[in-house]
Structures are given as C-alpha cells and as structure tokens.
PDB file of C-alpha atoms and ligand atoms in Angstrom:
ATOM      1  CA  MET X  20       0.000   0.000   0.000  1.00 23.00           C
ATOM      2  CA  CYS X  21       1.318   3.459  -0.855  1.00 24.00           C
ATOM      3  CA  ASP X  22       1.902   5.855   1.979  1.00 23.00           C
ATOM      4  CA  THR X  23       2.135   9.149   0.150  1.00 25.00           C
ATOM      5  CA  TRP X  24      -0.706  11.025  -1.452  1.00 27.00           C
ATOM      6  CA  THR X  25       0.819  11.241  -4.924  1.00 27.00           C
ATOM      7  CA  CYS X  26       1.051   7.501  -5.396  1.00 26.00           C
ATOM      8  CA  SER X  27      -2.034   6.684  -3.410  1.00 28.00           C
ATOM      9  CA  PHE X  28      -4.547   7.346  -6.180  1.00 28.00           C
ATOM     10  CA  THR X  29      -4.826   3.616  -6.717  1.00 30.00           C
ATOM     11  CA  VAL X  30      -8.086   3.019  -8.507  1.00 29.00           C
ATOM     12  CA  SER X  31      -9.320  -0.542  -8.687  1.00 29.00           C
ATOM     13  CA  ARG X  32     -11.466  -0.980 -11.760  1.00 30.00           C
ATOM     14  CA  VAL X  33     -11.987  -4.670 -11.222  1.00 27.00           C
ATOM     15  CA  LEU X  34     -14.277  -4.738  -8.233  1.00 27.00           C
ATOM     16  CA  LYS X  35     -15.135  -1.273  -7.101  1.00 34.00           C
ATOM     17  CA  LEU X  36     -13.493   2.103  -7.379  1.00 41.00           C
ATOM     18  CA  THR X  37     -11.739   2.591  -4.086  1.00 45.00           C
ATOM     19  CA  VAL X  38      -8.948   4.887  -3.048  1.00 48.00           C
ATOM     20  CA  ASP X  39      -6.307   2.780  -1.376  1.00 46.00           C
ATOM     21  CA  PHE X  40      -4.531   4.811   1.282  1.00 47.00           C
ATOM     22  CA  PRO X  41      -4.405   5.295   5.008  1.00 49.00           C
ATOM     23  CA  VAL X  42      -6.762   8.159   5.765  1.00 51.00           C
ATOM     24  CA  ASN X  43      -5.602  10.542   8.453  1.00 55.00           C
ATOM     25  CA  SER X  44      -6.214  14.202   9.119  1.00 55.00           C
ATOM     26  CA  ASP X  45      -2.756  15.167   7.768  1.00 74.00           C
ATOM     27  CA  MET X  46      -4.027  14.087   4.385  1.00 78.00           C
ATOM     28  CA  LEU X  47      -6.117  17.220   4.169  1.00 80.00           C
ATOM     29  CA  ARG X  48      -2.885  19.167   3.819  1.00 81.00           C
ATOM     30  CA  GLN X  49      -1.491  16.700   1.302  1.00 83.00           C
ATOM     31  CA  LEU X  50      -4.432  16.706  -1.078  1.00 88.00           C
ATOM     32  CA  PRO X  51      -3.790  18.110  -4.561  1.00 90.00           C
ATOM     33  CA  LEU X  52      -5.783  21.283  -3.843  1.00 94.00           C
ATOM     34  CA  GLU X  53      -4.865  24.915  -4.499  1.00 94.00           C
ATOM     35  CA  ARG X  54      -6.340  25.939  -1.155  1.00 94.00           C
ATOM     36  CA  VAL X  55      -8.259  24.622   1.853  1.00 94.00           C
ATOM     37  CA  VAL X  56     -10.351  27.397   3.434  1.00 94.00           C
ATOM     38  CA  THR X  57     -11.675  26.693   6.939  1.00 94.00           C
ATOM     39  CA  HIS X  58     -14.227  28.727   8.877  1.00 95.00           C
ATOM     40  CA  GLU X  59     -15.521  28.406  12.414  1.00 95.00           C
ATOM     41  CA  ARG X  60     -18.787  29.883  11.163  1.00 97.00           C
ATOM     42  CA  VAL X  61     -19.995  30.797   7.692  1.00 98.00           C
ATOM     43  CA  ASP X  62     -23.399  31.337   6.085  1.00 98.00           C
ATOM     44  CA  SER X  63     -22.959  28.397   3.705  1.00 98.00           C
ATOM     45  CA  THR X  64     -19.789  26.704   2.455  1.00 98.00           C
ATOM     46  CA  ASN X  65     -21.344  26.579  -1.049  1.00 97.00           C
ATOM     47  CA  SER X  66     -22.081  30.327  -0.951  1.00 98.00           C
ATOM     48  CA  GLU X  67     -18.539  30.993   0.271  1.00 98.00           C
ATOM     49  CA  ALA X  68     -17.110  28.836  -2.537  1.00 98.00           C
ATOM     50  CA  LEU X  69     -19.155  30.759  -5.131  1.00 97.00           C
ATOM     51  CA  ARG X  70     -17.912  34.073  -3.667  1.00 98.00           C
ATOM     52  CA  LEU X  71     -14.290  32.886  -3.783  1.00 97.00           C
ATOM     53  CA  LEU X  72     -14.738  31.764  -7.409  1.00 97.00           C
ATOM     54  CA  ARG X  73     -16.042  35.209  -8.354  1.00 96.00           C
ATOM     55  CA  GLN X  74     -13.011  36.738  -6.605  1.00 97.00           C
ATOM     56  CA  GLY X  75     -10.743  34.657  -8.860  1.00 96.00           C
ATOM     57  CA  GLN X  76      -9.757  31.780  -6.548  1.00 97.00           C
ATOM     58  CA  ILE X  77      -7.914  29.093  -8.529  1.00 96.00           C
ATOM     59  CA  CYS X  78      -9.411  25.577  -8.536  1.00 97.00           C
ATOM     60  CA  PRO X  79      -9.534  23.004  -7.135  1.00 96.00           C
ATOM     61  CA  PHE X  80     -10.211  24.340  -3.669  1.00 97.00           C
ATOM     62  CA  LEU X  81     -12.111  23.197  -0.616  1.00 97.00           C
ATOM     63  CA  VAL X  82     -14.210  25.164   1.872  1.00 97.00           C
ATOM     64  CA  LEU X  83     -14.941  23.639   5.289  1.00 96.00           C
ATOM     65  CA  ALA X  84     -16.816  25.082   8.246  1.00 96.00           C
ATOM     66  CA  SER X  85     -17.663  23.989  11.789  1.00 96.00           C
ATOM     67  CA  GLN X  86     -21.038  25.712  11.563  1.00 97.00           C
ATOM     68  CA  GLN X  87     -23.284  27.104   8.836  1.00 98.00           C
ATOM     69  CA  THR X  88     -25.824  29.784   9.689  1.00 98.00           C
ATOM     70  CA  GLU X  89     -27.663  29.473   6.361  1.00 98.00           C
ATOM     71  CA  GLY X  90     -26.839  25.966   5.173  1.00 98.00           C
ATOM     72  CA  ARG X  91     -28.669  25.307   1.916  1.00 97.00           C
ATOM     73  CA  GLY X  92     -30.313  22.066   0.816  1.00 93.00           C
ATOM     74  CA  ARG X  93     -31.853  21.028  -2.483  1.00 88.00           C
ATOM     75  CA  ARG X  94     -35.044  22.640  -3.748  1.00 82.00           C
ATOM     76  CA  GLY X  95     -34.561  25.722  -1.577  1.00 88.00           C
ATOM     77  CA  ARG X  96     -34.679  23.793   1.714  1.00 89.00           C
ATOM     78  CA  ARG X  97     -32.539  24.641   4.698  1.00 94.00           C
ATOM     79  CA  TRP X  98     -29.705  22.304   5.803  1.00 96.00           C
ATOM     80  CA  GLU X  99     -29.498  22.293   9.589  1.00 96.00           C
ATOM     81  CA  SER X 100     -25.833  22.914  10.458  1.00 97.00           C
ATOM     82  CA  PRO X 101     -25.268  23.343  14.217  1.00 97.00           C
ATOM     83  CA  PRO X 102     -21.676  23.911  15.436  1.00 96.00           C
ATOM     84  CA  GLY X 103     -19.494  20.789  15.401  1.00 94.00           C
ATOM     85  CA  ALA X 104     -22.436  18.524  14.564  1.00 96.00           C
ATOM     86  CA  GLY X 105     -21.685  17.771  10.936  1.00 97.00           C
ATOM     87  CA  LEU X 106     -19.322  17.948   8.023  1.00 97.00           C
ATOM     88  CA  TYR X 107     -20.059  21.083   6.009  1.00 98.00           C
ATOM     89  CA  TYR X 108     -17.976  20.755   2.885  1.00 98.00           C
ATOM     90  CA  SER X 109     -17.729  22.346  -0.579  1.00 98.00           C
ATOM     91  CA  LEU X 110     -15.216  21.193  -3.172  1.00 98.00           C
ATOM     92  CA  THR X 111     -14.900  23.468  -6.193  1.00 97.00           C
ATOM     93  CA  LEU X 112     -13.564  22.277  -9.531  1.00 96.00           C
ATOM     94  CA  GLU X 113     -13.266  23.649 -13.004  1.00 95.00           C
ATOM     95  CA  VAL X 114     -15.168  21.382 -15.352  1.00 91.00           C
ATOM     96  CA  PRO X 115     -12.858  20.386 -18.202  1.00 84.00           C
ATOM     97  CA  TRP X 116     -13.936  21.183 -21.727  1.00 74.00           C
ATOM     98  CA  GLY X 117     -15.523  18.169 -23.272  1.00 74.00           C
ATOM     99  CA  MET X 118     -16.741  16.601 -20.007  1.00 75.00           C
ATOM    100  CA  GLN X 119     -20.180  15.287 -20.927  1.00 79.00           C
ATOM    101  CA  ASN X 120     -23.138  14.595 -18.696  1.00 86.00           C
ATOM    102  CA  ILE X 121     -22.161  16.740 -15.728  1.00 87.00           C
ATOM    103  CA  ALA X 122     -25.406  15.754 -13.956  1.00 87.00           C
ATOM    104  CA  ALA X 123     -23.840  12.348 -13.287  1.00 92.00           C
ATOM    105  CA  LEU X 124     -21.509  14.072 -10.806  1.00 93.00           C
ATOM    106  CA  SER X 125     -24.461  13.954  -8.417  1.00 92.00           C
ATOM    107  CA  PRO X 126     -24.607  10.138  -8.017  1.00 94.00           C
ATOM    108  CA  ILE X 127     -20.809   9.972  -8.304  1.00 96.00           C
ATOM    109  CA  THR X 128     -20.518  12.279  -5.292  1.00 97.00           C
ATOM    110  CA  ALA X 129     -22.951  10.125  -3.296  1.00 96.00           C
ATOM    111  CA  LEU X 130     -20.921   7.007  -4.141  1.00 97.00           C
ATOM    112  CA  SER X 131     -17.725   8.795  -3.086  1.00 98.00           C
ATOM    113  CA  VAL X 132     -19.223   9.870   0.245  1.00 98.00           C
ATOM    114  CA  CYS X 133     -20.425   6.304   0.819  1.00 97.00           C
ATOM    115  CA  SER X 134     -16.973   4.809   0.153  1.00 96.00           C
ATOM    116  CA  ALA X 135     -15.218   7.370   2.350  1.00 96.00           C
ATOM    117  CA  LEU X 136     -17.611   6.698   5.248  1.00 96.00           C
ATOM    118  CA  GLU X 137     -17.190   2.943   4.847  1.00 95.00           C
ATOM    119  CA  LYS X 138     -13.413   3.326   5.036  1.00 93.00           C
ATOM    120  CA  LEU X 139     -13.935   4.929   8.430  1.00 93.00           C
ATOM    121  CA  GLY X 140     -16.085   2.029   9.609  1.00 94.00           C
ATOM    122  CA  VAL X 141     -19.604   3.314   8.902  1.00 95.00           C
ATOM    123  CA  ASN X 142     -21.183   0.329   7.176  1.00 93.00           C
ATOM    124  CA  LYS X 143     -24.460  -0.839   5.624  1.00 92.00           C
ATOM    125  CA  LEU X 144     -25.033   2.474   3.870  1.00 97.00           C
ATOM    126  CA  GLU X 145     -27.533   2.793   1.044  1.00 96.00           C
ATOM    127  CA  LEU X 146     -28.247   5.358  -1.649  1.00 94.00           C
ATOM    128  CA  LYS X 147     -31.362   7.163  -2.736  1.00 91.00           C
ATOM    129  CA  TRP X 148     -31.277   8.570  -6.259  1.00 90.00           C
ATOM    130  CA  PRO X 149     -29.911  10.994  -7.207  1.00 88.00           C
ATOM    131  CA  ASN X 150     -27.586  11.678  -4.297  1.00 87.00           C
ATOM    132  CA  ASP X 151     -28.743  10.965  -0.745  1.00 92.00           C
ATOM    133  CA  VAL X 152     -26.755   8.639   1.511  1.00 95.00           C
ATOM    134  CA  LEU X 153     -28.896   6.673   3.964  1.00 95.00           C
ATOM    135  CA  GLY X 154     -27.956   4.789   7.107  1.00 96.00           C
ATOM    136  CA  ASP X 155     -30.540   2.548   8.690  1.00 93.00           C
ATOM    137  CA  ALA X 156     -33.071   3.893   6.128  1.00 91.00           C
ATOM    138  CA  ARG X 157     -32.610   7.441   7.409  1.00 92.00           C
ATOM    139  CA  LYS X 158     -30.819  10.381   5.808  1.00 94.00           C
ATOM    140  CA  LEU X 159     -27.144  10.618   6.752  1.00 97.00           C
ATOM    141  CA  SER X 160     -25.801  12.862   4.015  1.00 97.00           C
ATOM    142  CA  GLY X 161     -27.110  15.291   1.417  1.00 95.00           C
ATOM    143  CA  ILE X 162     -25.429  16.793  -1.612  1.00 95.00           C
ATOM    144  CA  LEU X 163     -26.002  20.117  -3.360  1.00 95.00           C
ATOM    145  CA  LEU X 164     -24.274  20.692  -6.694  1.00 94.00           C
ATOM    146  CA  GLU X 165     -24.133  24.220  -8.056  1.00 94.00           C
ATOM    147  CA  SER X 166     -22.461  25.475 -11.203  1.00 92.00           C
ATOM    148  CA  LEU X 167     -21.127  28.865 -12.203  1.00 93.00           C
ATOM    149  CA  LYS X 168     -19.975  30.085 -15.605  1.00 91.00           C
ATOM    150  CA  ILE X 169     -17.305  32.776 -15.627  1.00 92.00           C
ATOM    151  CA  GLU X 170     -16.442  33.925 -19.131  1.00 91.00           C
ATOM    152  CA  ASP X 171     -15.721  30.710 -21.052  1.00 89.00           C
ATOM    153  CA  CYS X 172     -15.063  28.552 -17.978  1.00 92.00           C
ATOM    154  CA  LEU X 173     -17.537  26.334 -16.161  1.00 92.00           C
ATOM    155  CA  PHE X 174     -17.074  25.638 -12.448  1.00 95.00           C
ATOM    156  CA  ILE X 175     -18.892  23.246 -10.198  1.00 96.00           C
ATOM    157  CA  VAL X 176     -19.323  23.498  -6.435  1.00 97.00           C
ATOM    158  CA  ILE X 177     -19.890  20.086  -4.855  1.00 97.00           C
ATOM    159  CA  GLY X 178     -21.532  20.733  -1.495  1.00 98.00           C
ATOM    160  CA  VAL X 179     -21.665  17.813   0.939  1.00 98.00           C
ATOM    161  CA  GLY X 180     -23.324  17.725   4.341  1.00 98.00           C
ATOM    162  CA  VAL X 181     -22.811  14.685   6.594  1.00 98.00           C
ATOM    163  CA  ASN X 182     -24.598  14.445   9.935  1.00 97.00           C
ATOM    164  CA  LEU X 183     -21.995  13.534  12.559  1.00 96.00           C
ATOM    165  CA  ASN X 184     -23.527  14.196  15.939  1.00 95.00           C
ATOM    166  CA  LEU X 185     -26.782  16.133  15.626  1.00 95.00           C
ATOM    167  CA  PRO X 186     -28.442  17.391  18.812  1.00 94.00           C
ATOM    168  CA  GLY X 187     -31.792  15.707  19.484  1.00 92.00           C
ATOM    169  CA  ALA X 188     -33.595  19.048  19.147  1.00 91.00           C
ATOM    170  CA  THR X 189     -32.194  19.490  15.636  1.00 93.00           C
ATOM    171  CA  LYS X 190     -33.255  15.988  14.601  1.00 91.00           C
ATOM    172  CA  CYS X 191     -36.786  16.880  15.676  1.00 89.00           C
ATOM    173  CA  VAL X 192     -37.035  19.998  13.516  1.00 89.00           C
ATOM    174  CA  ILE X 193     -35.879  18.227  10.350  1.00 89.00           C
ATOM    175  CA  GLY X 194     -38.974  17.136   8.452  1.00 83.00           C
ATOM    176  CA  GLN X 195     -37.761  13.623   7.621  1.00 85.00           C
ATOM    177  CA  PRO X 196     -36.073  10.699   9.402  1.00 89.00           C
ATOM    178  CA  VAL X 197     -32.374  11.470   9.878  1.00 94.00           C
ATOM    179  CA  THR X 198     -29.420   9.716  11.435  1.00 96.00           C
ATOM    180  CA  ASP X 199     -25.818  10.604  12.190  1.00 96.00           C
ATOM    181  CA  VAL X 200     -22.431   8.896  12.366  1.00 96.00           C
ATOM    182  CA  LYS X 201     -22.480   8.832  16.170  1.00 95.00           C
ATOM    183  CA  GLU X 202     -25.695   6.816  16.098  1.00 95.00           C
ATOM    184  CA  LEU X 203     -24.481   4.390  13.404  1.00 96.00           C
ATOM    185  CA  LEU X 204     -20.921   3.911  14.626  1.00 93.00           C
ATOM    186  CA  GLY X 205     -21.380   4.391  18.344  1.00 90.00           C
ATOM    187  CA  SER X 206     -18.462   6.837  18.399  1.00 86.00           C
ATOM    188  CA  ASP X 207     -17.250  10.090  16.846  1.00 80.00           C
ATOM    189  CA  PHE X 208     -14.455  10.431  14.390  1.00 80.00           C
ATOM    190  CA  ASP X 209     -12.213  13.227  13.203  1.00 87.00           C
ATOM    191  CA  VAL X 210     -14.075  15.394  10.705  1.00 92.00           C
ATOM    192  CA  ASP X 211     -10.835  16.206   8.841  1.00 92.00           C
ATOM    193  CA  ARG X 212     -10.283  12.496   8.130  1.00 92.00           C
ATOM    194  CA  LEU X 213     -13.726  12.330   6.590  1.00 95.00           C
ATOM    195  CA  ALA X 214     -13.124  15.494   4.529  1.00 96.00           C
ATOM    196  CA  ALA X 215      -9.814  14.082   3.280  1.00 95.00           C
ATOM    197  CA  GLY X 216     -11.336  10.701   2.480  1.00 94.00           C
ATOM    198  CA  ILE X 217     -14.262  12.199   0.559  1.00 97.00           C
ATOM    199  CA  THR X 218     -11.969  14.496  -1.421  1.00 97.00           C
ATOM    200  CA  ALA X 219      -9.566  11.706  -2.360  1.00 94.00           C
ATOM    201  CA  GLN X 220     -12.374   9.390  -3.420  1.00 96.00           C
ATOM    202  CA  LEU X 221     -14.193  12.152  -5.319  1.00 96.00           C
ATOM    203  CA  LEU X 222     -11.105  13.207  -7.263  1.00 95.00           C
ATOM    204  CA  ALA X 223     -10.366   9.586  -8.200  1.00 95.00           C
ATOM    205  CA  ASN X 224     -13.974   8.921  -9.217  1.00 96.00           C
ATOM    206  CA  ILE X 225     -14.305  12.147 -11.213  1.00 94.00           C
ATOM    207  CA  SER X 226     -11.098  11.381 -13.040  1.00 92.00           C
ATOM    208  CA  CYS X 227     -12.396   7.908 -13.908  1.00 93.00           C
ATOM    209  CA  PHE X 228     -15.741   9.406 -14.960  1.00 93.00           C
ATOM    210  CA  GLY X 229     -13.933  11.891 -17.232  1.00 90.00           C
ATOM    211  CA  GLU X 230     -12.191   8.998 -18.969  1.00 89.00           C
ATOM    212  CA  ASN X 231     -14.933   6.378 -19.080  1.00 90.00           C
ATOM    213  CA  GLY X 232     -18.260   8.035 -18.309  1.00 92.00           C
ATOM    214  CA  PHE X 233     -20.752   6.774 -15.722  1.00 94.00           C
ATOM    215  CA  SER X 234     -20.987   3.180 -16.953  1.00 95.00           C
ATOM    216  CA  GLU X 235     -18.265   2.017 -14.529  1.00 95.00           C
ATOM    217  CA  PHE X 236     -20.396   3.197 -11.612  1.00 97.00           C
ATOM    218  CA  VAL X 237     -23.703   1.588 -12.573  1.00 97.00           C
ATOM    219  CA  ALA X 238     -23.162  -1.738 -10.776  1.00 97.00           C
ATOM    220  CA  ASP X 239     -21.895  -0.041  -7.626  1.00 97.00           C
ATOM    221  CA  TRP X 240     -24.903   2.294  -7.567  1.00 96.00           C
ATOM    222  CA  ASN X 241     -27.406  -0.506  -8.140  1.00 96.00           C
ATOM    223  CA  ASP X 242     -25.788  -2.614  -5.384  1.00 97.00           C
ATOM    224  CA  ARG X 243     -26.342   0.205  -2.935  1.00 96.00           C
ATOM    225  CA  ASP X 244     -29.716   1.505  -4.188  1.00 94.00           C
ATOM    226  CA  ALA X 245     -32.166   1.440  -1.264  1.00 92.00           C
ATOM    227  CA  TYR X 246     -35.159   1.437  -3.637  1.00 91.00           C
ATOM    228  CA  LEU X 247     -34.098  -1.077  -6.304  1.00 94.00           C
ATOM    229  CA  GLY X 248     -37.156  -3.152  -7.310  1.00 93.00           C
ATOM    230  CA  LYS X 249     -39.462  -1.069  -5.113  1.00 91.00           C
ATOM    231  CA  GLN X 250     -42.453   1.072  -6.028  1.00 88.00           C
ATOM    232  CA  VAL X 251     -41.764   4.786  -5.696  1.00 88.00           C
ATOM    233  CA  ARG X 252     -43.287   8.057  -6.689  1.00 84.00           C
ATOM    234  CA  VAL X 253     -41.100  10.591  -8.424  1.00 84.00           C
ATOM    235  CA  ARG X 254     -41.999  14.233  -8.330  1.00 76.00           C
ATOM    236  CA  LEU X 255     -40.961  16.208 -11.377  1.00 75.00           C
ATOM    237  CA  ASN X 256     -41.809  19.869 -11.878  1.00 71.00           C
ATOM    238  CA  GLY X 257     -45.439  19.793 -10.910  1.00 73.00           C
ATOM    239  CA  SER X 258     -46.251  16.222 -11.938  1.00 78.00           C
ATOM    240  CA  VAL X 259     -45.845  12.843 -10.270  1.00 80.00           C
ATOM    241  CA  ILE X 260     -44.787   9.543 -11.816  1.00 84.00           C
ATOM    242  CA  GLN X 261     -45.199   6.209 -10.061  1.00 86.00           C
ATOM    243  CA  GLY X 262     -43.223   3.113 -10.932  1.00 88.00           C
ATOM    244  CA  GLU X 263     -40.802   0.398  -9.925  1.00 92.00           C
ATOM    245  CA  VAL X 264     -37.138   1.394  -9.666  1.00 92.00           C
ATOM    246  CA  GLN X 265     -34.977  -0.481 -12.176  1.00 95.00           C
ATOM    247  CA  GLY X 266     -31.703   1.118 -11.078  1.00 94.00           C
ATOM    248  CA  VAL X 267     -29.670   3.664 -13.014  1.00 95.00           C
ATOM    249  CA  ASN X 268     -28.541   3.577 -16.636  1.00 95.00           C
ATOM    250  CA  ALA X 269     -25.102   4.307 -18.109  1.00 95.00           C
ATOM    251  CA  LEU X 270     -25.791   8.043 -17.831  1.00 93.00           C
ATOM    252  CA  GLY X 271     -26.706   7.912 -14.133  1.00 93.00           C
ATOM    253  CA  GLU X 272     -30.399   8.460 -14.905  1.00 93.00           C
ATOM    254  CA  LEU X 273     -33.137   6.690 -12.948  1.00 92.00           C
ATOM    255  CA  LYS X 274     -34.951   3.870 -14.774  1.00 94.00           C
ATOM    256  CA  LEU X 275     -38.603   3.508 -13.774  1.00 91.00           C
ATOM    257  CA  ARG X 276     -41.033   0.804 -14.892  1.00 94.00           C
ATOM    258  CA  THR X 277     -44.443   2.490 -14.959  1.00 92.00           C
ATOM    259  CA  GLU X 278     -47.892   1.289 -16.003  1.00 93.00           C
ATOM    260  CA  SER X 279     -47.465   3.131 -19.281  1.00 92.00           C
ATOM    261  CA  GLY X 280     -44.025   1.659 -19.986  1.00 94.00           C
ATOM    262  CA  ASP X 281     -40.399   2.229 -19.058  1.00 94.00           C
ATOM    263  CA  GLN X 282     -39.327   5.801 -18.374  1.00 91.00           C
ATOM    264  CA  VAL X 283     -36.005   7.440 -17.754  1.00 92.00           C
ATOM    265  CA  ILE X 284     -35.783  10.262 -15.238  1.00 88.00           C
ATOM    266  CA  ARG X 285     -32.960  12.600 -16.159  1.00 80.00           C
ATOM    267  CA  MET X 286     -30.956  14.689 -13.768  1.00 55.00           C
ATOM    268  CA  GLY X 287     -30.324  18.352 -14.323  1.00 31.00           C
ATOM    269  CA  GLU X 288     -33.619  19.277 -15.946  1.00 29.00           C
ATOM    270  CA  ILE X 289     -35.681  17.896 -13.122  1.00 28.00           C
ATOM    271  CA  MET X 290     -35.491  17.986  -9.357  1.00 33.00           C
ATOM    272  CA  PRO X 291     -37.051  14.700  -8.406  1.00 38.00           C
ATOM    273  CA  SER X 292     -37.981  13.574  -4.974  1.00 48.00           C
ATOM    274  CA  VAL X 293     -38.148   9.794  -4.737  1.00 50.00           C
ATOM    275  CA  ARG X 294     -40.459   8.419  -2.081  1.00 53.00           C
ATOM    276  CA  LEU X 295     -41.275   4.817  -1.217  1.00 53.00           C
ATOM    277  CA  ILE X 296     -44.952   4.013  -1.555  1.00 55.00           C
ATOM    278  CA  ALA X 297     -46.637   1.938   1.122  1.00 49.00           C
ATOM    279  CA  SER X 298     -48.500  -1.022  -0.397  1.00 44.00           C
ATOM    280  CA  ASP X 299     -51.904   0.285   0.738  1.00 43.00           C
ATOM    281  CA  GLU X 300     -51.262   3.880  -0.290  1.00 43.00           C
ATOM    282  CA  VAL X 301     -53.144   5.229  -3.272  1.00 37.00           C
ATOM    283  CA  MET X 302     -51.675   7.609  -5.779  1.00 33.00           C
ATOM    284  CA  ARG X 303     -52.772  11.141  -5.029  1.00 31.00           C
TER     285      ARG X 303
HETATM  286  C1  BTN K 422     -29.909  18.182   0.452  1.00 58.67           C
HETATM  287  O1  BTN K 422     -30.912  18.900   0.466  1.00 58.67           O
HETATM  288  O2  BTN K 422     -29.979  16.970   0.654  1.00 58.67           O
HETATM  289  C2  BTN K 422     -28.556  18.783   0.145  1.00 58.67           C
HETATM  290  C3  BTN K 422     -27.870  19.283   1.380  1.00 58.67           C
HETATM  291  C4  BTN K 422     -26.494  19.853   1.125  1.00 58.67           C
HETATM  292  C5  BTN K 422     -25.885  20.462   2.354  1.00 58.67           C
HETATM  293  C6  BTN K 422     -24.452  20.873   2.162  1.00 58.67           C
HETATM  294  S1  BTN K 422     -23.681  21.310   3.677  1.00 58.67           S
HETATM  295  C7  BTN K 422     -22.317  21.947   2.818  1.00 58.67           C
HETATM  296  C8  BTN K 422     -22.852  22.660   1.604  1.00 58.67           C
HETATM  297  N1  BTN K 422     -23.194  24.032   1.933  1.00 58.67           N
HETATM  298  C9  BTN K 422     -24.499  24.257   1.849  1.00 58.67           C
HETATM  299  O3  BTN K 422     -25.063  25.343   2.098  1.00 58.67           O
HETATM  300  N2  BTN K 422     -25.135  23.142   1.469  1.00 58.67           N
HETATM  301  C10 BTN K 422     -24.211  22.052   1.234  1.00 58.67           C
END
C-alpha cells in the first residue's frame, strides 16, 4: 500500500473504485488542492465557494466550516448545520472542456461519500437517487451541486453535508427521518479524516468518470440503491410519476417501470424527490 498522497490514487477498476490509502487528518494538507479554506462559522460553504470563485480563486479548492448559519439544501430547503455537529464541505472544480453529462456528478458524489464513510467504519449504507446517503433507512448525508460560468469557464461546487452528531432538538425539527455517524458507529471520528477521504475518493472517481463516463459506476450504484425493485413516486416539476425502480442507466439516470411503460428520469432538468410508496397507499 502506498503511503504518500501522490502515489495513493490507486483506482481498482476490477471490483469497485476505491482509493487505497491510510486516511488521516494530515491528508487534508497533502491533497492536490490549491487551497483549503476553513471557517468556524460561515453562512454556507457553497455560498462561500461561489464568492471565492467570483473573486478569482484558482481551482480546485475546498471550503470547510464547523457551523453554517444558512446551510442550503436542495429545492430551496434549509440544511441544519449546528456547530461541530456535521461535516459542512464544498469542493470546487473547473469542469474540463468536453466533459459530458455533468449531472452524473451527483450520483458519483454520493458514491464517493459512501466509500469514504465505509473506510472509516460506517457500514451498511444505502443510496437514494440521485444523491442521498442513507444509514438505517434514514438520511445521513445530502449533496447540493451548483455550477457557475465565468467567461468561457464552467465551475462546479460540490456541497456535501454529513450528519456527525446532531443534537436531538435538531433531529426533531428536520422534516424527515435522519441519522448521524455517532448513532451508526457508536463513536465520533475526526471530521478532517472524513473530509480528506471524501476528497480523495471524489477526485479519483471524477477522473475515472472523465475517462470512461458513468458506466463504470452503474453496478456499484445498483448494489447500494435502497429502492431497487421497489415502487416509488417521483416528483418532477409539478407532476408525479409512479413506478418500480430499475436502477440507473449508463448516464446515471433513474430507470422507472411504470404502467405506461419504461421511463427514464434525467438529472439536471428535473429535481425529483423519490419516495417509497406503502403497499396500501393510493396515488394522489
Ligand atoms: C440536500 O438537500 O440533501 C442537500 C444538502 C447539502 C448540504 C451541504 S452542507 C455543505 C454545503 N453548503 C451548503 O449550504 N449546502 C451544502
């Protein structure tokens, strides 16, 4: 096993894409990043990353915070971010010319977060398309991707929130079942190790995606898909589609078997919310 960062980007394409290295908090300093910006408190690490981009910060760079006062979730929701209770993380990259299907970075990020958590001992994680990580059928991590075009360059901010040790009062105000690492693992771990592990895995996976597209990730996603073979309802701008999840295709899109035939739900144009349907529930 390699013990330096530069040779540790060992990507196994045979079984699963995993980054083979000992993860420790020093790694954060050894990552191939232009800058790591840390804040005790910030409105949102994604907002801070977008501000830094506009000020001309060179990519790739990482923004971390111990607390967010206005953490942002998908579809305009708030992401509860009390001090020291979660990983609040935004990795910013320039998207290379010619990189197709940027929407697939959403499931690729979820897979990367999953692998990094597993390396630290958090097991039995599942995924909910397009990019939620679940532990014990409850939300452990959420991902918010935002893009910014400056002149001819396209940048992407990959925002990741992982619940580490949420206060009970916070869990109560979140409108869905949530869990945290403390609950799943029975102990805390160093947030910097998690940030380093996610970054290493993300950079390796994005590089593989740039070369080979999403097809290499399909099996891994489907293995971890919490809803594979189950009936769900997908909300798309104003309408609702019901069907059985058939996994993802080679573009990272959701395949649904509906009464009116097979449908593909694309990322980017739509903001779906996938919800399991109880067997006695009728379609509203
Ligand atoms: C979701 O709704 O599931 C996405 C949540 C994303 C939260 C993270 S926390 C770090 C980054 N900064 C933000 O304001 N949001 C993302």
